[in-house]
């Protein structure tokens, strides 16, 4: 029976059969077995987290913890003098807090011990003295507070950033509209709830190089953060992204625990491991921002939009994270779905004493999409136009520029709408079902990869290397990370398609900063398009090298060479062929060692104004959905019985995976619509009066179960886009976007009440029904948008009004815009 022998710093595995190591036996002159070799024993790390939401750290006494048996090391903020962060403009985090804590859960110290239990015991022996500071619990408090700002780089007090843009004269557009609709919405924040929690292991080589294995979506950015925070050359650090058990944006930031275990391993020379509990994952957060929105939209009697003014207010939590990008994304993508002649927006992100918000599936776009799609339903109701017909009449034209200079490529939204309308029996159900049952429709659009890197540079966004071996084996290397979306399969499939071999012939090496070329990470639905184009380029270069060698061998023209079924052959006489392995050998004889590279960088954006880097994408995907619901008026419970969804994928590279991604988006969307929220509450004064996470566990944070999941009817709409690999577009995030507003619109169709915020809980439905029964406006949602002092808007003329993509706030440019009539604006789509 196997057992282990432990010492203070090594372990020995003893078991049968024993394995003799002949090479070492010859060197030492004695017989050695594998179980005689002592290896450095894994150490375990736990973090001490703040119990206060906002406080100065006066002292941290670790003497008792350091003396605890089994403790190898205790680290504090003094061991980490350098700040880090994901964006260049928000380098505001430390691996361990040094001077101040900003939310309950902020890490203050780390214990590295022989096992996890010992580390937990030692945490209770650390004595921290705090000086409490005022707590900012809400966005309203953040706007008003002037003392003790959370971050010293904030624009003003606790206002992280305020932005204002105007693409044309929107005031004029609204004044000339037949109707102006004004609505305010609230989208509560929520978290990712990936099955796998965060975990990391760091190990240091004898030469001082360190390796981190981590559950991350972005090994490249973790690599950069480690080099900065630890003040060591990036070439001496290796980051390996392990296959993720889900991420959804929650593992795109570099995290403090990754830096802490790396530092600990460097100091101790031993492997150090950390596994966060589910509660700690809630503290890491980086989930969906809570966003308050106000839409003012002009529309004519025929249902055509004339202009829109959007305001958003984001609760950013305690740190910057992706916050500036998130703020832009709550506004930037509205014009890529529907024709919007003029558009202005203002956005504000504030700091509060909560876990930091960041990117979650759809990154900043589900919130305004919810508001816009629900408002369109209200517009259709007012104008007595079918909601599907209304949207079909305003779809953005293909191959056009939007008012904010985003390039729309192929767009299959009309076919998506037609498909869900037909399949759901929309015309026989909308406004025709018995009370308590209803259908709702909504649409969405999302980018196929961000057109701008997080840090500006002229380098590729994704690189792929291919090595061809004499055995016929092919190895493909890429820095992309498979987080459950199937990107490894896409990578291998594209290479095999070009080279005419089978997937089993290709080995895939991904997410390793030592071995693979840089890919920026698994976020913004970028991997299939960017990695895919790089892979095709590398594979085509390999194919061309092989083809030239085989053509010479067979004495035929290069353009007569074909690749299929592991053969390289003459397309006019397939019997003249050689196996792929023989072809590789032939190519190596001619060219030498066989290896190729491919890379991809997005096309240059037409937007040349500051801030125009957020929103551009090589292409956009489109989705339409119809939700069918039943509302129990006695309890307020909403049951989603069926979702009909059609997604414009460009071209489906793997239909099974595409359908799985669509259904996954539906699952997440139904949960966000009905139950998920990251609320906060204050503990009773007799405890600490601290602001804490309302439900930091899977027992209290409600998510959809298999019993809640509706039937999903998926249609994949294929319309190949020239910018995608073999025409493919994204599917990882877009299908989520229409689900929440479709459900809200279906509830209105069922019982005639509006809930203009998510989640749409039974309590809110009952409240709206009570208001309806009392003869009041049957609406639950925010009553007003907070008063914010906005900066002067950056003014950009739309392309159809003579704009060149540059911003100018010169009065003469503003007057020039006003000289254009709305008739010209309405004809924008044809001109574009």
XYZ file of N, CA and C in Angstrom, residues 467-705:
717
model
N 5.262 23.993 -36.851
C 6.445 23.162 -37.076
C 5.994 21.863 -37.749
N 6.671 21.506 -38.850
C 6.349 20.276 -39.565
C 7.508 19.304 -39.414
N 7.178 18.103 -38.996
C 8.192 17.103 -38.695
C 8.277 16.071 -39.821
N 9.447 15.430 -39.953
C 9.634 14.401 -40.984
C 8.675 13.227 -40.826
N 8.162 13.071 -39.626
C 7.204 11.987 -39.400
C 5.836 12.297 -39.995
N 5.646 13.529 -40.420
C 4.341 13.952 -40.904
C 3.526 14.657 -39.842
N 4.055 14.696 -38.619
C 3.346 15.373 -37.531
C 3.469 16.882 -37.688
N 2.425 17.577 -37.276
C 2.393 19.034 -37.319
C 2.122 19.546 -35.914
N 2.911 20.490 -35.466
C 2.681 21.127 -34.167
C 2.409 22.599 -34.391
N 1.313 23.075 -33.805
C 0.935 24.474 -33.967
C 0.990 25.153 -32.611
N 1.618 26.331 -32.566
C 1.839 27.066 -31.325
C 1.106 28.403 -31.383
N 0.385 28.732 -30.320
C -0.289 30.029 -30.239
C -0.509 30.394 -28.786
N -0.428 31.672 -28.463
C -0.592 32.125 -27.083
C -2.027 32.199 -26.617
N -2.989 31.867 -27.484
C -4.401 31.923 -27.097
C -4.708 30.879 -26.038
N -5.759 31.123 -25.273
C -6.136 30.250 -24.163
C -7.537 29.706 -24.377
N -7.668 28.403 -24.240
C -8.988 27.781 -24.324
C -9.653 27.870 -22.961
N -10.729 28.632 -22.878
C -11.446 28.801 -21.611
C -12.791 28.079 -21.652
N -12.847 27.049 -22.492
C -14.077 26.280 -22.623
C -14.834 26.590 -23.891
N -14.373 27.588 -24.649
C -15.076 27.971 -25.870
C -14.655 27.150 -27.074
N -13.613 26.318 -26.922
C -13.191 25.436 -28.005
C -12.191 26.045 -28.958
N -11.399 27.012 -28.498
C -10.459 27.675 -29.408
C -9.341 26.747 -29.871
N -8.937 25.790 -29.030
C -7.921 24.831 -29.471
C -8.423 24.030 -30.668
N -9.692 23.645 -30.620
C -10.275 22.892 -31.725
C -10.307 23.746 -32.996
N -10.652 25.024 -32.843
C -10.672 25.925 -33.992
C -9.277 26.044 -34.594
N -8.276 26.207 -33.758
C -6.900 26.352 -34.216
C -6.463 25.139 -35.028
N -6.687 23.959 -34.479
C -6.289 22.727 -35.156
C -7.087 22.532 -36.448
N -8.388 22.801 -36.392
C -9.241 22.582 -37.561
C -8.842 23.456 -38.732
N -8.488 24.701 -38.476
C -8.094 25.596 -39.557
C -6.805 25.131 -40.223
N -5.862 24.661 -39.407
C -4.593 24.181 -39.963
C -4.822 22.915 -40.799
N -5.639 22.006 -40.280
C -5.892 20.767 -41.032
C -6.651 21.049 -42.320
N -7.531 22.031 -42.303
C -8.284 22.382 -43.510
C -7.352 22.852 -44.622
N -6.355 23.648 -44.266
C -5.427 24.169 -45.259
C -4.472 23.091 -45.744
N -3.998 22.245 -44.841
C -2.972 21.251 -45.197
C -3.548 19.923 -45.638
N -4.857 19.741 -45.532
C -5.474 18.515 -46.025
C -5.160 17.289 -45.190
N -4.964 17.472 -43.885
C -4.667 16.355 -42.995
C -5.783 16.227 -41.966
N -5.644 15.316 -40.986
C -6.665 15.084 -39.976
C -6.270 15.760 -38.662
N -7.275 16.000 -37.823
C -6.999 16.700 -36.564
C -6.058 15.906 -35.671
N -6.086 14.583 -35.762
C -5.205 13.779 -34.904
C -3.743 13.939 -35.317
N -3.508 14.466 -36.510
C -2.142 14.669 -36.988
C -1.518 15.951 -36.435
N -2.319 16.771 -35.766
C -1.839 18.079 -35.325
C -1.828 18.141 -33.811
N -0.694 18.511 -33.262
C -0.576 18.763 -31.828
C -0.675 20.266 -31.601
N -1.391 20.635 -30.551
C -1.663 22.041 -30.283
C -0.981 22.448 -28.967
N -0.170 23.499 -29.004
C 0.480 24.039 -27.809
C 0.016 25.493 -27.677
N -0.682 25.804 -26.592
C -1.260 27.141 -26.448
C -1.011 27.700 -25.042
N -1.118 29.016 -24.939
C -1.117 29.689 -23.648
C 0.137 29.532 -22.825
N 1.302 29.526 -23.464
C 2.574 29.365 -22.756
C 3.516 30.464 -23.225
N 3.832 31.421 -22.359
C 4.611 32.585 -22.787
C 6.046 32.245 -23.158
N 6.549 31.086 -22.747
C 7.881 30.660 -23.158
C 7.879 30.037 -24.543
N 6.841 29.276 -24.854
C 6.843 28.459 -26.067
C 6.033 29.050 -27.213
N 5.052 29.855 -26.917
C 4.124 30.283 -27.956
C 4.278 31.762 -28.272
N 4.017 32.151 -29.515
C 3.993 33.584 -29.830
C 2.838 34.262 -29.120
N 2.904 35.553 -29.033
C 1.917 36.310 -28.250
C 0.542 36.270 -28.909
N -0.453 35.973 -28.101
C -1.849 36.275 -28.410
C -2.362 37.067 -27.218
N -3.135 38.107 -27.462
C -3.469 39.030 -26.385
C -4.423 38.444 -25.356
N -5.130 37.372 -25.669
C -5.972 36.756 -24.649
C -7.350 36.402 -25.142
N -8.047 35.653 -24.304
C -9.406 35.224 -24.624
C -10.398 36.212 -24.035
N -10.683 37.259 -24.790
C -11.650 38.272 -24.368
C -12.163 38.971 -25.623
N -13.268 39.690 -25.493
C -13.860 40.456 -26.605
C -14.159 39.599 -27.824
N -14.410 38.309 -27.623
C -14.755 37.409 -28.732
C -13.761 37.528 -29.881
N -12.472 37.605 -29.545
C -11.450 37.901 -30.531
C -10.709 36.682 -31.060
N -10.780 35.538 -30.348
C -9.830 34.463 -30.624
C -10.070 33.809 -31.979
N -11.312 33.427 -32.277
C -11.556 32.743 -33.554
C -11.096 33.601 -34.725
N -11.456 34.873 -34.738
C -11.114 35.715 -35.876
C -9.616 36.021 -35.926
N -9.042 36.443 -34.811
C -7.653 36.905 -34.857
C -6.673 35.739 -34.882
N -6.832 34.793 -33.967
C -5.991 33.601 -33.996
C -6.229 32.825 -35.284
N -7.494 32.762 -35.711
C -7.832 32.000 -36.908
C -7.163 32.544 -38.152
N -7.176 33.865 -38.329
C -6.512 34.452 -39.494
C -5.006 34.231 -39.450
N -4.422 34.316 -38.252
C -2.982 34.063 -38.113
C -2.660 32.605 -38.434
N -3.516 31.698 -37.987
C -3.297 30.269 -38.236
C -3.378 29.955 -39.730
N -4.351 30.546 -40.402
C -4.489 30.304 -41.844
C -3.270 30.830 -42.587
N -2.793 32.003 -42.186
C -1.598 32.551 -42.843
C -0.396 31.635 -42.656
N -0.180 31.144 -41.435
C 0.948 30.238 -41.178
C 0.785 28.931 -41.948
N -0.433 28.389 -41.979
C -0.679 27.121 -42.676
C -0.517 27.290 -44.180
N -0.965 28.420 -44.731
C -0.821 28.634 -46.173
C 0.645 28.785 -46.564
N 1.429 29.391 -45.692
C 2.864 29.496 -45.978
C 3.513 28.119 -45.972
N 3.103 27.272 -45.016
C 3.624 25.901 -44.991
C 3.170 25.137 -46.232
N 1.919 25.311 -46.592
C 1.391 24.638 -47.787
C 2.157 25.061 -49.036
N 2.470 26.347 -49.143
C 3.177 26.830 -50.332
C 4.584 26.254 -50.414
N 5.248 26.139 -49.253
C 6.586 25.544 -49.254
C 6.532 24.090 -49.693
N 5.553 23.360 -49.175
C 5.404 21.953 -49.547
C 5.039 21.833 -51.024
N 4.119 22.692 -51.464
C 3.664 22.617 -52.848
C 4.802 22.861 -53.826
N 5.677 23.827 -53.519
C 6.783 24.113 -54.437
C 7.735 22.928 -54.552
N 7.969 22.252 -53.418
C 8.864 21.094 -53.437
C 8.233 19.914 -54.175
N 6.953 19.655 -53.921
C 6.274 18.523 -54.565
C 6.111 18.783 -56.055
N 5.801 20.025 -56.428
C 5.657 20.352 -57.848
C 6.959 20.082 -58.597
N 8.073 20.434 -57.962
C 9.368 20.167 -58.578
C 9.615 18.669 -58.700
N 9.218 17.919 -57.673
C 9.425 16.464 -57.675
C 8.569 15.789 -58.743
N 7.313 16.247 -58.868
C 6.394 15.632 -59.824
C 6.486 16.267 -61.206
N 7.284 17.326 -61.310
C 7.486 18.037 -62.569
C 6.168 18.581 -63.128
N 5.427 19.277 -62.255
C 4.177 19.921 -62.645
C 4.162 21.344 -62.095
N 3.204 22.135 -62.564
C 3.084 23.517 -62.092
C 2.621 23.548 -60.635
N 3.112 24.552 -59.897
C 2.753 24.664 -58.488
C 1.247 24.814 -58.301
N 0.591 25.552 -59.191
C -0.845 25.773 -59.021
C -1.678 24.546 -59.349
N -1.020 23.442 -59.703
C -1.735 22.175 -59.943
C -1.681 21.262 -58.723
N -1.025 21.728 -57.652
C -0.865 20.899 -56.453
C -2.083 21.050 -55.545
N -2.626 19.906 -55.097
C -3.745 19.912 -54.166
C -3.409 19.168 -52.887
N -4.160 19.470 -51.816
C -3.948 18.856 -50.506
C -5.281 18.315 -50.007
N -5.362 17.011 -49.738
C -6.592 16.426 -49.184
C -6.319 14.993 -48.765
N -7.017 14.560 -47.725
C -6.980 13.168 -47.255
C -5.560 12.659 -47.036
N -4.724 13.544 -46.460
C -3.326 13.221 -46.128
C -2.491 12.929 -47.368
N -2.925 13.448 -48.498
C -2.185 13.297 -49.737
C -1.898 14.671 -50.327
N -0.779 14.754 -51.039
C -0.443 15.926 -51.831
C -0.355 15.431 -53.269
N -1.143 16.031 -54.187
C -1.361 15.399 -55.486
C -1.532 16.425 -56.597
N -1.488 15.895 -57.810
C -1.779 16.680 -58.999
C -3.294 16.745 -59.149
N -3.863 17.948 -59.101
C -5.326 18.067 -59.135
C -5.897 17.572 -60.456
N -5.075 17.555 -61.528
C -5.569 17.069 -62.814
C -5.381 15.571 -62.967
N -4.503 15.005 -62.158
C -4.286 13.551 -62.176
C -3.976 13.105 -60.742
N -5.028 12.937 -59.915
C -4.821 12.633 -58.490
C -4.006 11.376 -58.221
N -3.869 10.508 -59.216
C -3.053 9.302 -58.999
C -1.575 9.639 -58.901
N -1.200 10.784 -59.396
C 0.176 11.237 -59.216
C 0.228 11.967 -57.880
N 0.671 11.302 -56.854
C 0.611 11.879 -55.520
C 1.714 11.340 -54.638
N 1.803 11.881 -53.457
C 2.632 11.341 -52.384
C 1.928 11.631 -51.075
N 2.255 10.861 -50.050
C 1.628 11.091 -48.753
C 2.085 12.429 -48.186
N 1.323 12.934 -47.238
C 1.696 14.201 -46.623
C 3.068 14.083 -45.970
N 3.354 12.953 -45.331
C 4.662 12.763 -44.702
C 5.767 12.825 -45.746
N 5.568 12.153 -46.874
C 6.571 12.194 -47.939
C 6.739 13.615 -48.471
N 5.637 14.340 -48.535
C 5.695 15.707 -49.035
C 6.482 16.609 -48.088
N 6.327 16.402 -46.790
C 7.076 17.198 -45.821
C 8.571 16.897 -45.934
N 8.910 15.628 -46.094
C 10.317 15.260 -46.262
C 10.879 15.908 -47.525
N 10.084 15.870 -48.574
C 10.496 16.491 -49.833
C 10.741 17.991 -49.643
N 9.840 18.636 -48.884
C 9.982 20.071 -48.631
C 11.198 20.371 -47.770
N 11.491 19.480 -46.813
C 12.663 19.714 -45.958
C 13.947 19.557 -46.766
N 13.947 18.634 -47.720
C 15.107 18.484 -48.585
C 15.368 19.750 -49.388
N 14.295 20.415 -49.794
C 14.432 21.610 -50.634
C 14.677 22.877 -49.817
N 13.936 23.015 -48.694
C 13.948 24.281 -47.966
C 14.697 24.232 -46.633
N 15.026 23.040 -46.153
C 15.593 22.942 -44.818
C 14.493 22.743 -43.785
N 14.847 22.895 -42.512
C 13.887 22.682 -41.421
C 12.597 23.444 -41.689
N 11.467 22.732 -41.506
C 10.172 23.270 -41.903
C 9.450 23.918 -40.724
N 9.309 25.225 -40.792
C 8.547 25.970 -39.794
C 8.065 27.259 -40.435
N 6.855 27.660 -40.102
C 6.296 28.896 -40.649
C 5.612 29.694 -39.544
N 5.353 30.928 -39.840
C 4.650 31.790 -38.888
C 3.511 32.518 -39.598
N 2.555 32.939 -38.794
C 1.468 33.784 -39.278
C 1.087 34.764 -38.192
N 0.586 35.903 -38.560
C 0.188 36.893 -37.561
C -1.014 37.672 -38.077
N -1.680 38.342 -37.137
C -2.861 39.107 -37.512
C -2.939 40.384 -36.691
N -3.230 41.478 -37.379
C -3.549 42.753 -36.740
C -4.805 43.291 -37.413
N -5.734 43.865 -36.653
C -6.987 44.345 -37.234
C -6.754 45.504 -38.198
N -7.688 45.714 -39.115
C -7.577 46.869 -40.011
C -7.661 48.177 -39.241
N -7.060 49.212 -39.802
C -7.039 50.511 -39.136
C -8.447 51.091 -39.057
N -8.772 51.678 -37.922
C -10.098 52.243 -37.700
C -10.250 53.564 -38.451
N -11.490 53.818 -38.884
C -11.796 55.105 -39.519
C -11.925 56.214 -38.488
N -12.111 55.847 -37.217
C -12.251 56.849 -36.150
C -10.878 57.404 -35.797
N -10.752 58.722 -35.910
C -9.468 59.363 -35.613
C -9.584 60.361 -34.471
N -10.661 60.281 -33.710
C -10.839 61.154 -32.556
C -10.370 60.443 -31.294
N -9.909 61.171 -30.278
C -9.498 60.523 -29.024
C -10.646 59.696 -28.445
N -10.355 58.454 -28.093
C -11.394 57.551 -27.604
C -11.975 56.688 -28.690
N -11.618 56.957 -29.943
C -12.145 56.177 -31.058
C -11.589 54.776 -31.134
N -10.636 54.454 -30.273
C -10.081 53.104 -30.266
C -10.969 52.083 -29.593
N -12.019 52.518 -28.886
C -12.948 51.590 -28.233
C -14.179 51.438 -29.120
N -14.420 50.233 -29.569
C -15.587 49.968 -30.410
C -15.264 49.379 -31.757
N -14.181 49.841 -32.452
C -13.880 49.267 -33.763
C -13.582 47.771 -33.673
N -13.999 47.050 -34.699
C -13.782 45.611 -34.772
C -13.688 45.220 -36.238
N -12.969 44.149 -36.545
C -12.922 43.704 -37.947
C -14.304 43.409 -38.525
N -15.220 42.946 -37.685
C -16.594 42.700 -38.108
C -17.445 42.518 -36.867
N -18.756 42.582 -37.045
C -19.696 42.457 -35.924
C -20.662 41.306 -36.191
N -21.030 40.609 -35.127
C -22.057 39.574 -35.235
C -23.393 40.165 -34.820
N -24.472 39.506 -35.233
C -25.823 39.996 -34.937
C -26.711 38.843 -34.486
N -27.637 39.172 -33.598
C -28.498 38.159 -33.001
C -29.907 38.705 -32.832
N -30.883 37.848 -33.013
C -32.275 38.180 -32.686
C -32.842 37.044 -31.852
N -33.706 37.385 -30.913
C -34.291 36.370 -30.030
C -35.737 36.709 -29.719
N -36.534 35.665 -29.576
C -37.909 35.775 -29.086
C -38.002 34.942 -27.816
N -38.462 35.551 -26.739
C -38.669 34.847 -25.474
C -40.161 34.622 -25.267
N -40.494 33.440 -24.786
C -41.883 33.112 -24.457
C -41.947 32.867 -22.956
N -42.847 33.570 -22.256
C -42.878 33.490 -20.795
C -44.291 33.233 -20.295
N -44.319 32.765 -19.046
C -45.569 32.657 -18.292
C -45.362 33.367 -16.962
N -46.303 34.243 -16.601
C -46.196 35.031 -15.375
C -47.297 34.604 -14.411
N -46.885 34.184 -13.212
C -47.843 33.844 -12.156
C -48.162 35.122 -11.394
N -49.355 35.642 -11.589
C -49.703 36.931 -10.994
C -49.891 36.851 -9.484
N -50.053 35.659 -8.951
C -50.204 35.524 -7.501
C -48.857 35.625 -6.787
N -47.802 35.120 -7.427
C -46.484 35.098 -6.785
C -45.492 36.048 -7.433
N -45.766 36.475 -8.658
C -44.822 37.300 -9.390
C -43.716 36.504 -10.063
N -43.772 35.185 -9.972
C -42.736 34.337 -10.557
C -42.887 34.322 -12.080
N -41.765 34.508 -12.761
C -41.730 34.464 -14.219
C -41.037 33.181 -14.657
N -41.698 32.425 -15.510
C -41.088 31.218 -16.071
C -40.866 31.441 -17.556
N -39.616 31.311 -17.962
C -39.289 31.394 -19.383
C -39.455 29.988 -19.954
N -40.439 29.819 -20.815
C -40.748 28.470 -21.310
C -39.967 28.108 -22.561
N -39.625 29.105 -23.363
C -38.918 28.798 -24.611
C -38.201 30.047 -25.113
N -37.016 29.828 -25.676
C -36.257 30.895 -26.325
C -36.001 30.480 -27.772
N -36.371 31.346 -28.691
C -36.035 31.166 -30.102
C -34.932 32.168 -30.417
N -33.833 31.704 -30.945
C -32.691 32.601 -31.152
C -32.011 32.267 -32.469
N -31.660 33.315 -33.217
C -30.919 33.167 -34.471
C -29.686 34.053 -34.402
N -28.553 33.485 -34.766
C -27.277 34.208 -34.641
C -26.559 34.237 -35.980
N -26.140 35.433 -36.371
C -25.376 35.648 -37.602
C -23.909 35.353 -37.311
N -23.460 34.165 -37.692
C -22.132 33.673 -37.339
C -21.101 33.938 -38.437
N -21.539 34.443 -39.607
C -20.631 34.544 -40.745
C -20.553 33.191 -41.411
N -19.651 32.353 -40.922
C -19.619 30.949 -41.313
C -19.332 30.116 -40.078
N -20.053 29.044 -39.914
C -19.887 28.175 -38.754
C -18.756 27.188 -39.008
N -17.666 27.337 -38.264
C -16.536 26.422 -38.411
C -16.798 25.081 -37.740
N -17.592 25.093 -36.687
C -17.937 23.863 -35.965
C -19.366 24.037 -35.448
N -20.373 23.578 -36.183
C -21.774 23.833 -35.806
C -22.139 23.388 -34.401
N -21.564 22.291 -33.942
C -21.889 21.805 -32.598
C -21.394 22.792 -31.552
N -20.160 23.260 -31.709
C -19.626 24.233 -30.759
C -20.362 25.567 -30.851
N -20.721 25.974 -32.053
C -21.461 27.225 -32.217
C -22.783 27.150 -31.473
N -23.516 26.061 -31.672
C -24.800 25.918 -30.991
C -24.611 25.874 -29.481
N -23.544 25.236 -29.021
C -23.268 25.196 -27.587
C -23.010 26.576 -27.019
N -22.274 27.409 -27.757
C -22.015 28.775 -27.303
C -23.305 29.594 -27.263
N -24.171 29.404 -28.255
C -25.435 30.136 -28.276
C -26.292 29.743 -27.069
N -26.394 28.453 -26.809
C -27.199 27.992 -25.679
C -26.593 28.471 -24.363
N -25.253 28.486 -24.272
C -24.606 29.008 -23.072
C -24.927 30.471 -22.848
N -24.967 31.254 -23.933
C -25.342 32.658 -23.808
C -26.773 32.819 -23.333
N -27.674 31.967 -23.835
C -29.072 31.998 -23.400
C -29.162 31.683 -21.912
N -28.439 30.653 -21.485
C -28.444 30.261 -20.071
C -28.032 31.434 -19.181
N -26.930 32.090 -19.544
C -26.461 33.215 -18.736
C -27.447 34.374 -18.791
N -28.038 34.606 -19.963
C -28.970 35.714 -20.110
C -30.232 35.539 -19.290
N -30.776 34.336 -19.244
C -31.984 34.096 -18.449
C -31.682 34.310 -16.970
N -30.506 33.854 -16.519
C -30.124 34.061 -15.124
C -29.988 35.534 -14.781
N -29.339 36.304 -15.663
C -29.188 37.739 -15.405
C -30.542 38.438 -15.425
N -31.428 38.000 -16.299
C -32.726 38.655 -16.420
C -33.580 38.466 -15.181
N -33.515 37.295 -14.556
C -34.494 36.955 -13.522
C -33.955 36.896 -12.095
N -32.637 36.699 -11.900
C -32.233 36.440 -10.513
C -30.843 36.906 -10.117
N -29.906 37.072 -11.012
C -28.528 37.319 -10.600
C -28.284 38.788 -10.259
N -27.655 39.034 -9.126
C -27.264 40.384 -8.746
C -26.190 40.341 -7.667
N -25.244 41.275 -7.779
C -24.165 41.400 -6.796
C -24.500 42.562 -5.859
N -25.411 42.319 -4.949
C -25.824 43.368 -4.018
C -24.868 43.517 -2.847
N -25.049 44.595 -2.098
C -24.246 44.849 -0.891
C -25.179 45.220 0.250
N -24.698 45.025 1.472
C -25.484 45.387 2.656
C -24.514 45.765 3.767
N -25.037 46.511 4.719
C -24.224 46.882 5.883
C -24.506 45.927 7.031
N -23.459 45.528 7.697
C -23.633 44.736 8.905
C -24.208 45.619 10.014
N -24.864 45.036 10.999
C -25.393 45.849 12.112
C -24.277 46.629 12.791
N -24.584 47.817 13.298
C -23.561 48.640 13.961
C -22.848 47.912 15.093
N -23.570 47.023 15.792
C -22.925 46.332 16.913
C -21.836 45.368 16.435
N -21.872 45.011 15.148
C -20.802 44.181 14.599
C -19.677 45.086 14.084
N -19.892 45.712 12.933
C -18.854 46.621 12.441
C -19.408 47.706 11.544
N -20.682 47.595 11.171
C -21.297 48.543 10.243
C -20.606 48.501 8.881
N -19.883 47.426 8.620
C -19.123 47.329 7.370
C -20.052 47.041 6.203
N -19.670 47.554 5.054
C -20.369 47.262 3.803
C -19.822 45.951 3.262
N -20.667 44.935 3.174
C -20.216 43.608 2.768
C -21.024 43.138 1.570
N -20.483 42.155 0.883
C -21.178 41.532 -0.243
C -22.428 40.842 0.292
N -23.548 41.056 -0.372
C -24.822 40.559 0.123
C -24.927 39.036 0.069
N -24.282 38.436 -0.927
C -24.474 36.991 -1.110
C -23.234 36.335 -1.720
N -22.115 36.305 -0.992
C -20.876 35.779 -1.577
C -20.738 34.255 -1.489
N -21.760 33.534 -1.912
C -21.669 32.081 -1.946
C -22.705 31.549 -2.919
N -22.531 30.308 -3.339
C -23.470 29.708 -4.281
C -24.790 29.348 -3.611
N -24.831 29.391 -2.278
C -26.094 29.152 -1.582
C -27.014 30.359 -1.703
N -26.416 31.562 -1.703
C -27.209 32.785 -1.672
C -27.271 33.506 -3.009
N -26.212 33.432 -3.790
C -26.216 34.059 -5.110
C -26.993 33.148 -6.057
N -28.126 33.611 -6.516
C -29.020 32.745 -7.280
C -28.625 32.705 -8.751
N -28.466 31.502 -9.257
C -28.215 31.294 -10.676
C -29.165 30.218 -11.189
N -29.262 30.168 -12.492
C -30.161 29.212 -13.125
C -29.691 27.782 -12.860
N -30.618 26.876 -12.609
C -30.312 25.448 -12.543
C -30.893 24.771 -13.780
